[in-house]
mmCIF file of C-alpha atoms in Angstrom:
data_model
loop_
_atom_site.group_PDB
_atom_site.id
_atom_site.type_symbol
_atom_site.label_atom_id
_atom_site.label_comp_id
_atom_site.label_asym_id
_atom_site.label_seq_id
_atom_site.Cartn_x
_atom_site.Cartn_y
_atom_site.Cartn_z
ATOM 1 C CA MET Q 95 -173.415 -32.580 -85.276
ATOM 2 C CA GLY Q 96 -169.829 -31.568 -86.117
ATOM 3 C CA ARG Q 97 -167.611 -32.918 -88.830
ATOM 4 C CA LEU Q 98 -165.499 -35.146 -86.667
ATOM 5 C CA ALA Q 99 -165.860 -38.970 -86.713
ATOM 6 C CA GLN Q 100 -167.825 -39.177 -89.915
ATOM 7 C CA THR Q 101 -167.837 -42.501 -91.860
ATOM 8 C CA ASP Q 102 -167.808 -42.627 -95.616
ATOM 9 C CA GLY Q 103 -169.652 -45.233 -97.672
ATOM 10 C CA LEU Q 104 -172.556 -45.942 -95.351
ATOM 11 C CA THR Q 105 -175.855 -47.169 -96.756
ATOM 12 C CA GLU Q 106 -179.071 -45.286 -96.203
ATOM 13 C CA ILE Q 107 -180.153 -47.977 -93.725
ATOM 14 C CA GLN Q 108 -176.958 -47.569 -91.729
ATOM 15 C CA ARG Q 109 -177.364 -43.818 -91.648
ATOM 16 C CA ASP Q 110 -180.974 -44.182 -90.507
ATOM 17 C CA ILE Q 111 -179.966 -46.598 -87.708
ATOM 18 C CA LEU Q 112 -177.243 -44.251 -86.467
ATOM 19 C CA ALA Q 113 -179.580 -41.228 -86.581
ATOM 20 C CA THR Q 114 -182.133 -43.133 -84.529
ATOM 21 C CA VAL Q 115 -179.513 -44.203 -81.960
ATOM 22 C CA ARG Q 116 -178.037 -40.711 -81.798
ATOM 23 C CA ASP Q 117 -181.451 -39.314 -81.035
ATOM 24 C CA PHE Q 118 -182.073 -42.000 -78.392
ATOM 25 C CA VAL Q 119 -178.707 -41.199 -76.756
ATOM 26 C CA ASP Q 120 -179.325 -37.432 -76.695
ATOM 27 C CA LYS Q 121 -182.843 -37.809 -75.272
ATOM 28 C CA GLU Q 122 -182.806 -40.922 -73.125
ATOM 29 C CA ILE Q 123 -179.205 -41.514 -72.016
ATOM 30 C CA ILE Q 124 -177.234 -38.281 -71.620
ATOM 31 C CA PRO Q 125 -179.823 -36.500 -69.422
ATOM 32 C CA VAL Q 126 -179.819 -39.341 -66.824
ATOM 33 C CA ALA Q 127 -176.354 -40.934 -67.194
ATOM 34 C CA THR Q 128 -174.496 -38.974 -64.534
ATOM 35 C CA GLU Q 129 -177.241 -39.395 -61.886
ATOM 36 C CA LEU Q 130 -177.543 -43.157 -62.522
ATOM 37 C CA GLU Q 131 -173.776 -43.534 -62.579
ATOM 38 C CA HIS Q 132 -173.317 -41.783 -59.255
ATOM 39 C CA LYS Q 133 -175.984 -44.042 -57.775
ATOM 40 C CA ASP Q 134 -174.457 -47.101 -59.410
ATOM 41 C CA GLU Q 135 -177.959 -47.918 -60.593
ATOM 42 C CA TYR Q 136 -178.721 -50.337 -63.396
ATOM 43 C CA PRO Q 137 -180.271 -48.431 -66.352
ATOM 44 C CA THR Q 138 -183.436 -50.539 -66.633
ATOM 45 C CA ALA Q 139 -185.453 -47.969 -68.662
ATOM 46 C CA ILE Q 140 -182.532 -47.424 -71.078
ATOM 47 C CA VAL Q 141 -182.181 -51.176 -71.606
ATOM 48 C CA GLU Q 142 -185.879 -51.523 -72.300
ATOM 49 C CA GLY Q 143 -185.582 -48.700 -74.852
ATOM 50 C CA MET Q 144 -182.714 -50.476 -76.563
ATOM 51 C CA LYS Q 145 -184.791 -53.682 -76.689
ATOM 52 C CA GLN Q 146 -187.564 -51.766 -78.447
ATOM 53 C CA LEU Q 147 -185.052 -50.391 -80.939
ATOM 54 C CA GLY Q 148 -183.887 -53.933 -81.727
ATOM 55 C CA LEU Q 149 -180.310 -53.196 -80.697
ATOM 56 C CA PHE Q 150 -179.869 -56.569 -78.922
ATOM 57 C CA GLY Q 151 -180.409 -58.258 -82.308
ATOM 58 C CA LEU Q 152 -178.482 -55.760 -84.403
ATOM 59 C CA THR Q 153 -176.009 -58.264 -85.846
ATOM 60 C CA ILE Q 154 -178.095 -61.439 -85.441
ATOM 61 C CA PRO Q 155 -179.195 -62.764 -88.874
ATOM 62 C CA GLU Q 156 -182.731 -61.896 -90.030
ATOM 63 C CA GLU Q 157 -183.694 -65.597 -90.124
ATOM 64 C CA TYR Q 158 -183.406 -65.555 -86.361
ATOM 65 C CA GLY Q 159 -185.337 -62.314 -85.859
ATOM 66 C CA GLY Q 160 -182.386 -59.936 -85.857
ATOM 67 C CA LEU Q 161 -181.489 -57.030 -88.122
ATOM 68 C CA GLY Q 162 -178.584 -58.836 -89.776
ATOM 69 C CA GLU Q 163 -176.323 -55.796 -89.687
ATOM 70 C CA SER Q 164 -172.527 -55.712 -90.021
ATOM 71 C CA LEU Q 165 -169.846 -55.383 -87.394
ATOM 72 C CA LEU Q 166 -169.219 -51.900 -88.702
ATOM 73 C CA THR Q 167 -172.845 -50.885 -88.057
ATOM 74 C CA TYR Q 168 -172.627 -52.348 -84.597
ATOM 75 C CA ALA Q 169 -169.330 -50.585 -83.825
ATOM 76 C CA LEU Q 170 -170.777 -47.237 -84.932
ATOM 77 C CA VAL Q 171 -173.843 -47.823 -82.805
ATOM 78 C CA VAL Q 172 -171.609 -48.612 -79.830
ATOM 79 C CA GLU Q 173 -169.666 -45.434 -80.463
ATOM 80 C CA GLU Q 174 -172.878 -43.398 -80.228
ATOM 81 C CA ILE Q 175 -174.072 -45.233 -77.063
ATOM 82 C CA ALA Q 176 -170.676 -44.815 -75.342
ATOM 83 C CA ARG Q 177 -170.812 -41.105 -76.170
ATOM 84 C CA GLY Q 178 -173.878 -41.058 -73.920
ATOM 85 C CA TRP Q 179 -172.720 -43.448 -71.193
ATOM 86 C CA MET Q 180 -170.002 -46.058 -71.595
ATOM 87 C CA SER Q 181 -171.617 -48.440 -69.158
ATOM 88 C CA VAL Q 182 -174.628 -48.919 -71.432
ATOM 89 C CA SER Q 183 -172.369 -49.969 -74.322
ATOM 90 C CA GLY Q 184 -170.935 -52.638 -71.927
ATOM 91 C CA ILE Q 185 -174.409 -54.106 -71.471
ATOM 92 C CA VAL Q 186 -174.738 -54.811 -75.206
ATOM 93 C CA ASN Q 187 -171.077 -55.691 -75.782
ATOM 94 C CA THR Q 188 -170.942 -59.000 -73.925
ATOM 95 C CA HIS Q 189 -174.382 -59.905 -75.285
ATOM 96 C CA PHE Q 190 -173.121 -59.233 -78.798
ATOM 97 C CA ILE Q 191 -169.942 -61.342 -78.268
ATOM 98 C CA VAL Q 192 -171.966 -64.365 -77.112
ATOM 99 C CA ALA Q 193 -174.427 -63.996 -79.988
ATOM 100 C CA HIS Q 194 -171.556 -63.732 -82.465
ATOM 101 C CA MET Q 195 -169.925 -66.879 -81.017
ATOM 102 C CA ILE Q 196 -173.141 -68.844 -81.225
ATOM 103 C CA ASN Q 197 -173.858 -67.670 -84.776
ATOM 104 C CA ALA Q 198 -170.309 -68.371 -85.934
ATOM 105 C CA HIS Q 199 -169.594 -71.602 -83.984
ATOM 106 C CA GLY Q 200 -172.810 -73.029 -82.548
ATOM 107 C CA THR Q 201 -174.719 -76.098 -83.655
ATOM 108 C CA GLN Q 202 -177.935 -75.576 -85.595
ATOM 109 C CA GLU Q 203 -179.910 -76.505 -82.509
ATOM 110 C CA GLN Q 204 -178.003 -73.940 -80.403
ATOM 111 C CA LYS Q 205 -178.615 -71.248 -83.018
ATOM 112 C CA ASP Q 206 -182.358 -72.086 -83.227
ATOM 113 C CA HIS Q 207 -182.688 -72.124 -79.447
ATOM 114 C CA PHE Q 208 -180.723 -69.059 -78.446
ATOM 115 C CA LEU Q 209 -180.535 -66.513 -81.278
ATOM 116 C CA PRO Q 210 -184.248 -65.615 -81.674
ATOM 117 C CA LYS Q 211 -184.533 -64.932 -77.922
ATOM 118 C CA MET Q 212 -181.222 -63.036 -77.911
ATOM 119 C CA ALA Q 213 -182.394 -60.888 -80.832
ATOM 120 C CA ALA Q 214 -185.520 -59.967 -78.876
ATOM 121 C CA GLY Q 215 -183.487 -59.205 -75.722
ATOM 122 C CA GLU Q 216 -185.327 -61.955 -73.823
ATOM 123 C CA ILE Q 217 -181.990 -63.752 -73.299
ATOM 124 C CA ARG Q 218 -179.036 -61.510 -72.493
ATOM 125 C CA GLY Q 219 -175.523 -62.847 -72.674
ATOM 126 C CA ALA Q 220 -172.359 -62.601 -70.550
ATOM 127 C CA PHE Q 221 -168.863 -63.683 -71.483
ATOM 128 C CA SER Q 222 -166.647 -65.556 -68.975
ATOM 129 C CA MET Q 223 -163.010 -66.238 -69.711
ATOM 130 C CA SER Q 224 -160.900 -64.508 -66.989
ATOM 131 C CA GLU Q 225 -160.120 -65.928 -63.595
ATOM 132 C CA PRO Q 226 -158.741 -64.439 -60.338
ATOM 133 C CA GLY Q 227 -155.174 -65.666 -61.009
ATOM 134 C CA LEU Q 228 -155.270 -65.648 -64.779
ATOM 135 C CA GLY Q 229 -154.629 -62.169 -65.998
ATOM 136 C CA SER Q 230 -153.755 -62.209 -69.720
ATOM 137 C CA ASP Q 231 -152.425 -65.803 -69.670
ATOM 138 C CA VAL Q 232 -155.415 -67.774 -70.935
ATOM 139 C CA SER Q 233 -153.333 -71.032 -70.983
ATOM 140 C CA ALA Q 234 -153.265 -70.865 -67.178
ATOM 141 C CA ILE Q 235 -157.011 -71.429 -66.921
ATOM 142 C CA SER Q 236 -157.956 -73.662 -64.003
ATOM 143 C CA THR Q 237 -161.769 -73.872 -64.091
ATOM 144 C CA LYS Q 238 -162.352 -77.493 -65.126
ATOM 145 C CA GLY Q 239 -165.037 -79.461 -66.852
ATOM 146 C CA VAL Q 240 -165.025 -83.245 -66.363
ATOM 147 C CA LYS Q 241 -167.182 -85.581 -68.533
ATOM 148 C CA ASP Q 242 -169.708 -87.626 -66.622
ATOM 149 C CA GLY Q 243 -171.905 -89.583 -69.040
ATOM 150 C CA GLU Q 244 -174.078 -87.126 -70.987
ATOM 151 C CA PHE Q 245 -173.046 -84.278 -68.694
ATOM 152 C CA TYR Q 246 -169.995 -82.292 -67.703
ATOM 153 C CA VAL Q 247 -169.263 -81.349 -64.121
ATOM 154 C CA LEU Q 248 -167.792 -77.840 -63.848
ATOM 155 C CA ASN Q 249 -165.687 -76.513 -60.902
ATOM 156 C CA GLY Q 250 -163.809 -73.290 -60.580
ATOM 157 C CA GLN Q 251 -164.021 -69.522 -60.145
ATOM 158 C CA LYS Q 252 -164.371 -66.923 -62.921
ATOM 159 C CA MET Q 253 -163.740 -63.202 -62.660
ATOM 160 C CA TRP Q 254 -164.720 -59.910 -64.287
ATOM 161 C CA LEU Q 255 -168.046 -60.876 -65.840
ATOM 162 C CA THR Q 256 -169.814 -57.847 -67.259
ATOM 163 C CA ASN Q 257 -173.557 -58.504 -66.810
ATOM 164 C CA GLY Q 258 -172.745 -61.401 -64.539
ATOM 165 C CA GLY Q 259 -175.827 -60.861 -62.418
ATOM 166 C CA THR Q 260 -178.320 -59.496 -64.960
ATOM 167 C CA SER Q 261 -177.520 -61.991 -67.764
ATOM 168 C CA THR Q 262 -179.463 -65.193 -68.394
ATOM 169 C CA LEU Q 263 -176.847 -66.900 -70.554
ATOM 170 C CA VAL Q 264 -173.139 -67.165 -69.850
ATOM 171 C CA ALA Q 265 -170.480 -68.498 -72.245
ATOM 172 C CA VAL Q 266 -167.913 -70.035 -69.851
ATOM 173 C CA LEU Q 267 -164.448 -71.158 -70.878
ATOM 174 C CA CYS Q 268 -163.206 -74.303 -68.999
ATOM 175 C CA LYS Q 269 -160.328 -76.730 -69.222
ATOM 176 C CA THR Q 270 -161.504 -80.133 -70.366
ATOM 177 C CA ASP Q 271 -158.323 -82.117 -71.335
ATOM 178 C CA GLU Q 272 -160.055 -83.652 -74.337
ATOM 179 C CA GLY Q 273 -158.900 -81.659 -77.326
ATOM 180 C CA GLY Q 274 -155.177 -82.202 -77.972
ATOM 181 C CA SER Q 275 -151.605 -81.993 -76.943
ATOM 182 C CA THR Q 276 -151.408 -78.232 -76.111
ATOM 183 C CA PRO Q 277 -153.238 -76.219 -73.457
ATOM 184 C CA TYR Q 278 -155.057 -74.219 -76.186
ATOM 185 C CA LYS Q 279 -156.610 -77.421 -77.559
ATOM 186 C CA ASN Q 280 -157.826 -78.475 -74.147
ATOM 187 C CA MET Q 281 -160.378 -75.736 -73.559
ATOM 188 C CA THR Q 282 -164.117 -75.853 -74.116
ATOM 189 C CA THR Q 283 -166.851 -73.207 -74.089
ATOM 190 C CA PHE Q 284 -170.036 -74.126 -72.201
ATOM 191 C CA LEU Q 285 -173.318 -72.294 -72.649
ATOM 192 C CA ILE Q 286 -174.991 -71.985 -69.237
ATOM 193 C CA GLU Q 287 -178.555 -70.741 -68.932
ATOM 194 C CA LYS Q 288 -179.329 -69.214 -65.553
ATOM 195 C CA THR Q 289 -181.765 -67.042 -63.676
ATOM 196 C CA PRO Q 290 -180.714 -63.388 -63.246
ATOM 197 C CA GLY Q 291 -179.721 -62.241 -59.840
ATOM 198 C CA PHE Q 292 -177.058 -62.591 -57.170
ATOM 199 C CA GLY Q 293 -176.239 -65.391 -54.763
ATOM 200 C CA PRO Q 294 -176.801 -69.121 -55.348
ATOM 201 C CA ASN Q 295 -178.671 -69.571 -58.593
ATOM 202 C CA PRO Q 296 -182.127 -71.152 -58.099
ATOM 203 C CA THR Q 297 -182.148 -72.957 -61.460
ATOM 204 C CA VAL Q 298 -178.522 -74.036 -61.712
ATOM 205 C CA PRO Q 299 -177.397 -75.909 -58.565
ATOM 206 C CA GLY Q 300 -173.826 -75.085 -57.647
ATOM 207 C CA LEU Q 301 -173.674 -71.853 -59.625
ATOM 208 C CA THR Q 302 -173.203 -68.658 -57.513
ATOM 209 C CA VAL Q 303 -172.835 -64.999 -58.500
ATOM 210 C CA PRO Q 304 -171.498 -63.563 -55.214
ATOM 211 C CA GLY Q 305 -172.409 -59.916 -55.883
ATOM 212 C CA LYS Q 306 -171.255 -56.782 -57.671
ATOM 213 C CA ILE Q 307 -167.589 -55.846 -57.615
ATOM 214 C CA GLU Q 308 -167.189 -52.231 -56.503
ATOM 215 C CA LYS Q 309 -165.371 -50.212 -59.133
ATOM 216 C CA MET Q 310 -163.874 -46.754 -59.568
ATOM 217 C CA GLY Q 311 -165.931 -46.219 -62.724
ATOM 218 C CA TYR Q 312 -167.932 -48.207 -65.262
ATOM 219 C CA LYS Q 313 -170.813 -48.173 -62.794
ATOM 220 C CA GLY Q 314 -174.470 -49.097 -63.384
ATOM 221 C CA VAL Q 315 -173.551 -52.199 -65.241
ATOM 222 C CA ASP Q 316 -172.821 -55.147 -62.916
ATOM 223 C CA THR Q 317 -169.322 -56.711 -62.875
ATOM 224 C CA THR Q 318 -169.148 -59.940 -60.965
ATOM 225 C CA GLU Q 319 -167.408 -63.167 -60.110
ATOM 226 C CA LEU Q 320 -168.867 -66.536 -61.013
ATOM 227 C CA VAL Q 321 -168.361 -69.553 -58.753
ATOM 228 C CA LEU Q 322 -169.009 -73.094 -60.093
ATOM 229 C CA GLN Q 323 -169.167 -75.968 -57.627
ATOM 230 C CA ASP Q 324 -170.112 -79.334 -59.209
ATOM 231 C CA VAL Q 325 -172.320 -77.613 -61.785
ATOM 232 C CA ARG Q 326 -173.760 -80.208 -64.145
ATOM 233 C CA ILE Q 327 -174.137 -79.082 -67.735
ATOM 234 C CA PRO Q 328 -175.529 -81.265 -70.582
ATOM 235 C CA ALA Q 329 -172.928 -82.124 -73.224
ATOM 236 C CA ASP Q 330 -175.178 -80.569 -75.886
ATOM 237 C CA ARG Q 331 -174.429 -77.198 -74.312
ATOM 238 C CA ILE Q 332 -170.838 -77.309 -75.458
ATOM 239 C CA LEU Q 333 -170.551 -74.460 -77.988
ATOM 240 C CA GLY Q 334 -170.430 -76.194 -81.359
ATOM 241 C CA GLY Q 335 -171.008 -79.608 -79.817
ATOM 242 C CA VAL Q 336 -167.310 -80.615 -79.832
ATOM 243 C CA PRO Q 337 -164.899 -80.158 -76.843
ATOM 244 C CA GLY Q 338 -161.435 -78.622 -77.335
ATOM 245 C CA ARG Q 339 -162.405 -75.686 -79.523
ATOM 246 C CA GLY Q 340 -163.117 -73.209 -76.752
ATOM 247 C CA PHE Q 341 -159.942 -71.124 -76.945
ATOM 248 C CA TYR Q 342 -160.326 -70.394 -80.636
ATOM 249 C CA GLN Q 343 -164.066 -69.622 -80.185
ATOM 250 C CA MET Q 344 -163.266 -67.229 -77.378
ATOM 251 C CA MET Q 345 -160.473 -65.513 -79.305
ATOM 252 C CA ASP Q 346 -162.874 -64.932 -82.178
ATOM 253 C CA GLY Q 347 -165.252 -63.335 -79.684
ATOM 254 C CA VAL Q 348 -162.450 -61.247 -78.154
ATOM 255 C CA GLU Q 349 -161.411 -60.056 -81.616
ATOM 256 C CA VAL Q 350 -164.792 -58.514 -82.274
ATOM 257 C CA GLY Q 351 -164.895 -57.335 -78.638
ATOM 258 C CA ARG Q 352 -161.674 -55.359 -79.226
ATOM 259 C CA VAL Q 353 -163.384 -53.509 -82.086
ATOM 260 C CA ASN Q 354 -166.230 -52.800 -79.595
ATOM 261 C CA VAL Q 355 -163.772 -51.451 -76.990
ATOM 262 C CA ALA Q 356 -162.157 -49.275 -79.640
ATOM 263 C CA ALA Q 357 -165.622 -47.977 -80.528
ATOM 264 C CA ARG Q 358 -166.314 -47.230 -76.871
ATOM 265 C CA GLY Q 359 -163.034 -45.278 -76.652
ATOM 266 C CA CYS Q 360 -164.075 -43.300 -79.716
ATOM 267 C CA GLY Q 361 -167.432 -42.488 -78.211
ATOM 268 C CA VAL Q 362 -166.082 -41.416 -74.830
ATOM 269 C CA ALA Q 363 -163.347 -39.296 -76.470
ATOM 270 C CA ARG Q 364 -165.873 -37.594 -78.721
ATOM 271 C CA ARG Q 365 -168.065 -36.712 -75.800
ATOM 272 C CA ALA Q 366 -165.071 -35.399 -73.876
ATOM 273 C CA PHE Q 367 -164.120 -33.249 -76.898
ATOM 274 C CA GLU Q 368 -167.713 -31.913 -77.085
ATOM 275 C CA LEU Q 369 -167.666 -31.009 -73.405
ATOM 276 C CA GLY Q 370 -164.244 -29.401 -73.654
ATOM 277 C CA ILE Q 371 -164.882 -27.235 -76.688
ATOM 278 C CA SER Q 372 -168.228 -26.181 -75.299
ATOM 279 C CA TYR Q 373 -166.839 -25.202 -71.904
ATOM 280 C CA ALA Q 374 -163.973 -23.366 -73.525
ATOM 281 C CA GLN Q 375 -166.461 -21.041 -75.278
ATOM 282 C CA GLN Q 376 -168.321 -20.299 -72.035
ATOM 283 C CA ARG Q 377 -165.525 -19.759 -69.515
ATOM 284 C CA SER Q 378 -163.651 -16.414 -69.492
ATOM 285 C CA THR Q 379 -160.218 -15.578 -68.092
ATOM 286 C CA PHE Q 380 -158.045 -12.489 -68.466
ATOM 287 C CA GLY Q 381 -160.844 -10.657 -70.206
ATOM 288 C CA LYS Q 382 -161.723 -13.195 -72.981
ATOM 289 C CA LYS Q 383 -163.142 -16.670 -73.573
ATOM 290 C CA ILE Q 384 -160.568 -19.324 -72.829
ATOM 291 C CA ALA Q 385 -161.197 -20.690 -76.348
ATOM 292 C CA GLU Q 386 -159.503 -17.575 -77.649
ATOM 293 C CA HIS Q 387 -156.252 -18.437 -75.826
ATOM 294 C CA GLN Q 388 -153.733 -20.094 -78.112
ATOM 295 C CA ALA Q 389 -152.889 -22.734 -75.517
ATOM 296 C CA ILE Q 390 -156.495 -23.934 -75.434
ATOM 297 C CA GLN Q 391 -156.811 -23.867 -79.201
ATOM 298 C CA PHE Q 392 -153.723 -26.043 -79.479
ATOM 299 C CA LYS Q 393 -155.217 -28.471 -76.973
ATOM 300 C CA LEU Q 394 -158.569 -28.595 -78.836
ATOM 301 C CA ALA Q 395 -156.693 -29.215 -82.082
ATOM 302 C CA GLU Q 396 -154.785 -32.128 -80.569
ATOM 303 C CA MET Q 397 -157.961 -33.616 -79.077
ATOM 304 C CA ALA Q 398 -159.879 -33.408 -82.357
ATOM 305 C CA THR Q 399 -157.062 -35.027 -84.278
ATOM 306 C CA LYS Q 400 -156.991 -37.947 -81.846
ATOM 307 C CA VAL Q 401 -160.767 -38.333 -81.996
ATOM 308 C CA GLU Q 402 -160.597 -38.489 -85.792
ATOM 309 C CA ALA Q 403 -157.615 -40.872 -85.969
ATOM 310 C CA ALA Q 404 -159.151 -43.301 -83.470
ATOM 311 C CA HIS Q 405 -162.453 -43.342 -85.277
ATOM 312 C CA GLN Q 406 -160.928 -44.076 -88.686
ATOM 313 C CA MET Q 407 -158.773 -46.862 -87.225
ATOM 314 C CA MET Q 408 -161.819 -48.392 -85.560
ATOM 315 C CA VAL Q 409 -163.804 -48.284 -88.832
ATOM 316 C CA MET Q 410 -160.937 -49.895 -90.724
ATOM 317 C CA ALA Q 411 -160.768 -52.810 -88.201
ATOM 318 C CA ALA Q 412 -164.554 -53.347 -88.332
ATOM 319 C CA ARG Q 413 -164.540 -53.370 -92.123
ATOM 320 C CA LYS Q 414 -161.638 -55.832 -92.238
ATOM 321 C CA LYS Q 415 -163.561 -58.269 -89.998
ATOM 322 C CA ASP Q 416 -166.718 -57.828 -92.059
ATOM 323 C CA SER Q 417 -164.772 -58.734 -95.173
ATOM 324 C CA GLY Q 418 -164.004 -62.172 -93.694
ATOM 325 C CA GLU Q 419 -160.307 -61.466 -93.475
ATOM 326 C CA ARG Q 420 -158.123 -61.946 -90.424
ATOM 327 C CA ASN Q 421 -158.233 -58.708 -88.468
ATOM 328 C CA ASP Q 422 -156.276 -59.306 -85.253
ATOM 329 C CA LEU Q 423 -153.601 -56.774 -86.373
ATOM 330 C CA GLU Q 424 -156.150 -54.072 -87.140
ATOM 331 C CA ALA Q 425 -158.302 -54.840 -84.061
ATOM 332 C CA GLY Q 426 -155.268 -54.716 -81.856
ATOM 333 C CA MET Q 427 -154.112 -51.448 -83.325
ATOM 334 C CA ALA Q 428 -157.590 -49.906 -83.083
ATOM 335 C CA LYS Q 429 -158.104 -50.996 -79.461
ATOM 336 C CA TYR Q 430 -154.672 -49.766 -78.433
ATOM 337 C CA LEU Q 431 -154.940 -46.437 -80.173
ATOM 338 C CA ALA Q 432 -158.551 -45.659 -79.289
ATOM 339 C CA SER Q 433 -158.175 -46.477 -75.581
ATOM 340 C CA GLU Q 434 -154.912 -44.524 -75.209
ATOM 341 C CA TYR Q 435 -156.276 -41.549 -77.160
ATOM 342 C CA CYS Q 436 -159.496 -41.642 -75.161
ATOM 343 C CA LYS Q 437 -157.513 -41.318 -71.901
ATOM 344 C CA GLU Q 438 -155.572 -38.360 -73.342
ATOM 345 C CA VAL Q 439 -158.599 -36.564 -74.752
ATOM 346 C CA VAL Q 440 -160.599 -36.994 -71.537
ATOM 347 C CA GLU Q 441 -157.676 -35.665 -69.510
ATOM 348 C CA ASP Q 442 -157.283 -32.662 -71.738
ATOM 349 C CA ALA Q 443 -161.041 -31.907 -71.453
ATOM 350 C CA PHE Q 444 -160.678 -32.299 -67.706
ATOM 351 C CA ARG Q 445 -157.782 -29.769 -67.720
ATOM 352 C CA ILE Q 446 -159.873 -27.343 -69.795
ATOM 353 C CA HIS Q 447 -162.614 -27.462 -67.119
ATOM 354 C CA GLY Q 448 -160.041 -26.502 -64.455
ATOM 355 C CA GLY Q 449 -161.316 -26.897 -60.890
ATOM 356 C CA TYR Q 450 -164.866 -27.532 -62.070
ATOM 357 C CA GLY Q 451 -163.711 -30.760 -63.729
ATOM 358 C CA PHE Q 452 -163.116 -32.156 -60.205
ATOM 359 C CA SER Q 453 -166.713 -31.508 -59.247
ATOM 360 C CA LYS Q 454 -169.315 -34.261 -59.557
ATOM 361 C CA GLU Q 455 -171.749 -31.615 -60.955
ATOM 362 C CA TYR Q 456 -169.821 -31.729 -64.268
ATOM 363 C CA GLU Q 457 -170.046 -34.635 -66.672
ATOM 364 C CA ILE Q 458 -166.341 -34.699 -67.362
ATOM 365 C CA GLU Q 459 -165.717 -36.032 -63.855
ATOM 366 C CA ARG Q 460 -167.592 -39.236 -64.753
ATOM 367 C CA LEU Q 461 -165.685 -39.624 -68.030
ATOM 368 C CA TYR Q 462 -162.405 -39.199 -66.199
ATOM 369 C CA ARG Q 463 -163.239 -42.244 -64.070
ATOM 370 C CA GLU Q 464 -164.618 -44.301 -66.972
ATOM 371 C CA ALA Q 465 -161.724 -43.945 -69.423
ATOM 372 C CA PRO Q 466 -159.164 -46.108 -67.460
ATOM 373 C CA MET Q 467 -161.358 -49.213 -67.868
ATOM 374 C CA LEU Q 468 -160.768 -49.068 -71.625
ATOM 375 C CA LEU Q 469 -157.015 -49.317 -71.058
ATOM 376 C CA ILE Q 470 -157.419 -52.844 -69.642
ATOM 377 C CA GLY Q 471 -160.729 -54.168 -71.054
ATOM 378 C CA GLU Q 472 -160.325 -56.916 -73.746
ATOM 379 C CA GLY Q 473 -156.574 -56.944 -73.169
ATOM 380 C CA THR Q 474 -154.137 -54.278 -71.922
ATOM 381 C CA ALA Q 475 -152.111 -52.039 -74.181
ATOM 382 C CA GLU Q 476 -149.143 -54.300 -73.634
ATOM 383 C CA ILE Q 477 -151.163 -57.327 -74.878
ATOM 384 C CA GLN Q 478 -152.271 -55.356 -77.936
ATOM 385 C CA LYS Q 479 -148.717 -54.374 -78.751
ATOM 386 C CA MET Q 480 -147.563 -57.914 -78.378
ATOM 387 C CA ILE Q 481 -150.260 -59.119 -80.785
ATOM 388 C CA VAL Q 482 -149.487 -56.367 -83.213
ATOM 389 C CA GLY Q 483 -145.739 -56.990 -83.024
ATOM 390 C CA ARG Q 484 -146.055 -60.684 -83.662
ATOM 391 C CA ARG Q 485 -148.343 -60.132 -86.640
ATOM 392 C CA LEU Q 486 -145.940 -57.533 -88.096
ATOM 393 C CA LEU Q 487 -143.079 -60.019 -87.862
ATOM 394 C CA GLU Q 488 -145.256 -62.559 -89.733
ATOM 395 C CA GLU Q 489 -145.987 -60.015 -92.438
ATOM 396 C CA TYR Q 490 -142.486 -58.638 -92.804
ATOM 397 C CA ARG Q 491 -140.356 -61.739 -92.091
ATOM 398 C CA ILE Q 492 -137.133 -61.684 -94.056
ATOM 399 C CA ALA Q 493 -135.873 -64.727 -95.921
ATOM 400 C CA GLU Q 494 -133.066 -66.510 -94.071
#
């Protein structure tokens, strides 16, 4: 293990967890990742291994059967997993967001019901906010929940659900017109338990997961739509028990999700650097290893600097969230920097490989297709810059 992307101040438990995950990644993920990715095959054996390691309950409190670890620990674990195969980190990301939302905002009954099973990996979560015509404008949400006695009737279409088919619990954001005078106070999060699989759901009438969306990269993990047609959900499955709080609950989830995406960018970038510096010491041109050419050394230096900078920014954002402080500024910066640097480091590693980088026999080809997803996941670079810009104006506003 090289000196890049090291984290100061970790406890012995944190170091042990990361060593265990790193060993799992090297032995169980990296050797099979490219083959599974090319087949677009769900990594069932890897997921079972993560369940045995307790990773699905990493941040869930010990009282509910989890490990009770911090967001920082989780982010560092995600970085290691993404180094092996980014799709696997996506499987735990949405699960973690939903578990975080339930733990932070759920009723006691919801915590008691869901969290122990989520910690064991028996219930796996998916997160549903986006819609086909929504983009980044959450206020334009159209999926609607209408109160009908002790139930709500949900109608609409959601988009871009990671784990949409394989999950058994989906946190779905709907418009309910019950919260207040602004669109953001008229949204509610519903917790929908379902049977895994595609097509009409056998246990939730009116709920349909049409099938997997075909993607350029980020394969293996299923990305889906979610169609709701007169789906009846008990009122006690509103997250927190009170309508109108969904936007703020979802934004809390997205905030930690942005740290996760930053961690994924760090992991993919680190793997691309490893591949690039290794290949540069094996390939020879003009009578010497290409690593001895100054142009390649400059490229490696730039790549390593970006890997290190992104990692430290991600760690800062995670620690800020763990402290209980507002971290939208740091999370936005970390997500923006890590995803952009990931793209650049992967492309440089691709260039170092030359023509072989274009071959599916080489791992860098997979990373080259995976990196673009991080540019748009959990908000585009433009959204991150808008968030950061607004927060900076709040912090540095001059007196009029």
